[in-house]
PDB file of C-alpha atoms in Angstrom:
ATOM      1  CA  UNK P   1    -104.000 169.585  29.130  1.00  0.00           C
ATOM      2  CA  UNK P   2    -101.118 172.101  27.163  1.00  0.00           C
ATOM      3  CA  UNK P   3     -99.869 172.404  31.403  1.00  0.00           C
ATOM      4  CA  UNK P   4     -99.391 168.915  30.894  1.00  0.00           C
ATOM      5  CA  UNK P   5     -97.889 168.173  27.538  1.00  0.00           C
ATOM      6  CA  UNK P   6     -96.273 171.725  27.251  1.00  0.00           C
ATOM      7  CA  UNK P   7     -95.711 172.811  31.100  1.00  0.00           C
ATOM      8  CA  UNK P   8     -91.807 173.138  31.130  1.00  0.00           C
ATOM      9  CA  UNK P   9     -89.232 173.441  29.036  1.00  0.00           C
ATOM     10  CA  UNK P  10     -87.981 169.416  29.807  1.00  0.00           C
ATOM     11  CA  UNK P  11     -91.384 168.540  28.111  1.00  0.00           C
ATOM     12  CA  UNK P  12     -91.065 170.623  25.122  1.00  0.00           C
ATOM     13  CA  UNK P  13     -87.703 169.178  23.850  1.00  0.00           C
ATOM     14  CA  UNK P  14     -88.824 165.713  24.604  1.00  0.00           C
ATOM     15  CA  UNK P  15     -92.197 165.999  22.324  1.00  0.00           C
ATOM     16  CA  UNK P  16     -90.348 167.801  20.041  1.00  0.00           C
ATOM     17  CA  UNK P  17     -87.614 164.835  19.468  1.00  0.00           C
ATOM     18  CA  UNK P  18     -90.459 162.368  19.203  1.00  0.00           C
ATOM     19  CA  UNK P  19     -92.348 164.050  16.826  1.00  0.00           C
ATOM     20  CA  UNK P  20     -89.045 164.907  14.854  1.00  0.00           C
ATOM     21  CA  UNK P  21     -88.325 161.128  15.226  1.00  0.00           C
ATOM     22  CA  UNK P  22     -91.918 160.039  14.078  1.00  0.00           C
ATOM     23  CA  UNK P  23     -92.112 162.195  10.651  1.00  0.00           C
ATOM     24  CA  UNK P  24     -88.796 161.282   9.762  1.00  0.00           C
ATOM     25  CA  UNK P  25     -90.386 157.484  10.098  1.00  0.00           C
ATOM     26  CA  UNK P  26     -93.178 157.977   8.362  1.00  0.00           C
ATOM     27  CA  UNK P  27     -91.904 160.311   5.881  1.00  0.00           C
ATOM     28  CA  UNK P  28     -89.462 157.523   5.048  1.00  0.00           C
ATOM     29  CA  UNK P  29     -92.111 154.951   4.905  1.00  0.00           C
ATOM     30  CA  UNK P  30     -94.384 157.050   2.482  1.00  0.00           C
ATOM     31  CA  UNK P  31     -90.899 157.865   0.060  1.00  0.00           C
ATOM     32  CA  UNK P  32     -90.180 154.110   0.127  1.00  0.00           C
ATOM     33  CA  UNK P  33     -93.928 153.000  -0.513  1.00  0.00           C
ATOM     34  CA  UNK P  34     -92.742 150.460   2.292  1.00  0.00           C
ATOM     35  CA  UNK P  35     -95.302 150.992   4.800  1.00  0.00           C
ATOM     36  CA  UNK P  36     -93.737 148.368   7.284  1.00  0.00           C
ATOM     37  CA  UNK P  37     -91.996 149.400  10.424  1.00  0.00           C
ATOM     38  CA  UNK P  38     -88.350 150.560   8.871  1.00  0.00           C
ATOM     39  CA  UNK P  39     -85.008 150.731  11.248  1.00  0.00           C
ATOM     40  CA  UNK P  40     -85.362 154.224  12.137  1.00  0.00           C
ATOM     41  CA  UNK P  41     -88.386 152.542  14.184  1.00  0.00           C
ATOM     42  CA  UNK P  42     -85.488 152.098  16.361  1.00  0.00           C
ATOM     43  CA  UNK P  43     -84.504 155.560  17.775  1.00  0.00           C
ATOM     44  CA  UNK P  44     -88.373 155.970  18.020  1.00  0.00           C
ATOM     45  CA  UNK P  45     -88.473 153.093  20.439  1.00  0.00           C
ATOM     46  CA  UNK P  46     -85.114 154.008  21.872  1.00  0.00           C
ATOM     47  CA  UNK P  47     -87.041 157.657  22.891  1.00  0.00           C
ATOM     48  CA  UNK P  48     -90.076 156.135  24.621  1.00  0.00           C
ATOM     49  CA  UNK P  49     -88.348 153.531  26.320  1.00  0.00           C
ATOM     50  CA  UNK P  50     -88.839 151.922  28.942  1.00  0.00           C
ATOM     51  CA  UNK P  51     -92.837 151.416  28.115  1.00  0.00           C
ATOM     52  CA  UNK P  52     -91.841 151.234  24.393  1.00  0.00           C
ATOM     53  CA  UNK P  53     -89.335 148.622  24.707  1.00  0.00           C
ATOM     54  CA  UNK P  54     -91.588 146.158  26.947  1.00  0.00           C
ATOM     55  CA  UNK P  55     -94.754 146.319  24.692  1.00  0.00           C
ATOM     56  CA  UNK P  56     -92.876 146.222  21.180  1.00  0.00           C
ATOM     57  CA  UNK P  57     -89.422 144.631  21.411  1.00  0.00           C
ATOM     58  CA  UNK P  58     -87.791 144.672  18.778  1.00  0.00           C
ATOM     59  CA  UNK P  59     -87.725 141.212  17.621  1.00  0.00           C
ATOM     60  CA  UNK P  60     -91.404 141.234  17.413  1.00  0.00           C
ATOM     61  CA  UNK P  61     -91.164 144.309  14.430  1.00  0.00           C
ATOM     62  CA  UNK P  62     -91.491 141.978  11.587  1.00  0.00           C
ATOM     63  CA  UNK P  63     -94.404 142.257   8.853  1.00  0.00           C
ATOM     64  CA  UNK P  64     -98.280 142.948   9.497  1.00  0.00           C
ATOM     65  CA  UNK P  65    -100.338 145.184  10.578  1.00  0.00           C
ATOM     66  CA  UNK P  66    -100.531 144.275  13.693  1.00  0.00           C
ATOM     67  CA  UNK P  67     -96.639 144.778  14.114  1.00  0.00           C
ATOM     68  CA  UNK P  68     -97.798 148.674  12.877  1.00  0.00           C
ATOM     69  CA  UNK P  69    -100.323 149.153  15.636  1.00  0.00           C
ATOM     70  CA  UNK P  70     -98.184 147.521  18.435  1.00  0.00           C
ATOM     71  CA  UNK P  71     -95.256 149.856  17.354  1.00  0.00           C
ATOM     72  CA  UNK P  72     -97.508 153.019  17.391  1.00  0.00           C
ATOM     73  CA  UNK P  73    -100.052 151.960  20.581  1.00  0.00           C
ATOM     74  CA  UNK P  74     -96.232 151.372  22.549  1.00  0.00           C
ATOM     75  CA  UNK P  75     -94.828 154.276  21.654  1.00  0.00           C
ATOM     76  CA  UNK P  76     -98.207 156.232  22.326  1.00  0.00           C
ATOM     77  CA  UNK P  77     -97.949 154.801  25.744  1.00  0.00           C
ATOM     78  CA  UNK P  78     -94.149 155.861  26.278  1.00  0.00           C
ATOM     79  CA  UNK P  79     -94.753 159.399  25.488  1.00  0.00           C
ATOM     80  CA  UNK P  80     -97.248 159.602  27.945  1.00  0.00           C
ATOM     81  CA  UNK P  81     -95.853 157.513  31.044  1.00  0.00           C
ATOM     82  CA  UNK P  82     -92.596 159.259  30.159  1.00  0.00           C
ATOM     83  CA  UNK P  83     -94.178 163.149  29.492  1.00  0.00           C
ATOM     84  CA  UNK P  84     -95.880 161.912  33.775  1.00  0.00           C
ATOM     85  CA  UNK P  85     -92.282 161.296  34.771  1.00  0.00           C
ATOM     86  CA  UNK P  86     -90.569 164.404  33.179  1.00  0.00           C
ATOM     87  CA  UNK P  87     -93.802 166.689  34.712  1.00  0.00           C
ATOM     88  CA  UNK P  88     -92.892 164.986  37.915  1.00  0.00           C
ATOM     89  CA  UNK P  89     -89.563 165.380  38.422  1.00  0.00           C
ATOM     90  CA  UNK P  90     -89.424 168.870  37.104  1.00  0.00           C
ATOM     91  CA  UNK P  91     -92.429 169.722  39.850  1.00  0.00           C
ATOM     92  CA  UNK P  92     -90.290 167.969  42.634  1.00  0.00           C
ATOM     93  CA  UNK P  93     -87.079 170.361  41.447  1.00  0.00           C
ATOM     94  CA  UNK P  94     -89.266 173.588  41.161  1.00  0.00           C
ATOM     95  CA  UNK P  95     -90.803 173.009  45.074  1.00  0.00           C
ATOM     96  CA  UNK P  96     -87.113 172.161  45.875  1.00  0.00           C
ATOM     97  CA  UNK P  97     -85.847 175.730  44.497  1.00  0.00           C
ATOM     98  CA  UNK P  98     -89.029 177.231  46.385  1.00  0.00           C
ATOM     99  CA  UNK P  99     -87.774 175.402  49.742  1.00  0.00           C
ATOM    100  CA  UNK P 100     -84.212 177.068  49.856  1.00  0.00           C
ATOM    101  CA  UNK P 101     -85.385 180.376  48.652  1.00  0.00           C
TER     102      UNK P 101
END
C-alpha cells in the first residue's frame, strides 16, 4: 500500500500538495469557527479534479452537512483515481527507459 501512495517521486509531491491544501482548509475553518466549506475549498477541488469537479461542483458548495461530506467523499475519490493515473503513467515511462537501455 506505501508502493502505491508513496512509490515515486510524482506521487509524493502530489499527496503532499493535497494534504498542504487540506490543513490549510481546515485550519482556516477551525480559526474562523465557520465550519462550512470556505473558498480555499477551491484549489482543493482544483487538485483532485477531474473526479472532484464532477461529484462536487462548485455551485452545489453551499450550507449543510451534506455539502461537507460531498466535498470530502469527492475529493477522497480524486486523490485516489488521480494517485492510479500518476502510478500509471510513471510505470509506463520507467518500462519505456528500460526498453531503450
Amino acid at each position: 500500500m506505501t508502493t502505491f501512495f508513496l512509490g515515486n517521486w510524482a506521487t509524493r509531491v502530489y499527496l503532499f500538495s493535497v494534504a498542504v491544501t487540506a490543513v490549510i482548509l481546515i485550519g482556516g475553518n477551525l480559526a474562523t469557527g465557520n465550519h462550512e466549506p470556505s473558498p480555499a475549498a477551491i484549489y482543493l477541488i482544483g487538485l483532485t479534479a477531474p473526479v472532484s469537479v464532477i461529484f462536487a461542483p462548485v455551485f452545489l458548495l453551499n450550507d449543510g452537512w451534506l455539502t461537507i461530506a460531498m466535498l470530502w467523499l469527492s475529493v477522497t475519490a480524486g486523490v485516489l483515481l488521480n494517485t492510479l493515473l500518476i502510478n500509471t503513467i510513471m510505470g509506463e515511462v520507467g518500462k519505456l527507459r528500460s526498453h531503450r537501455a
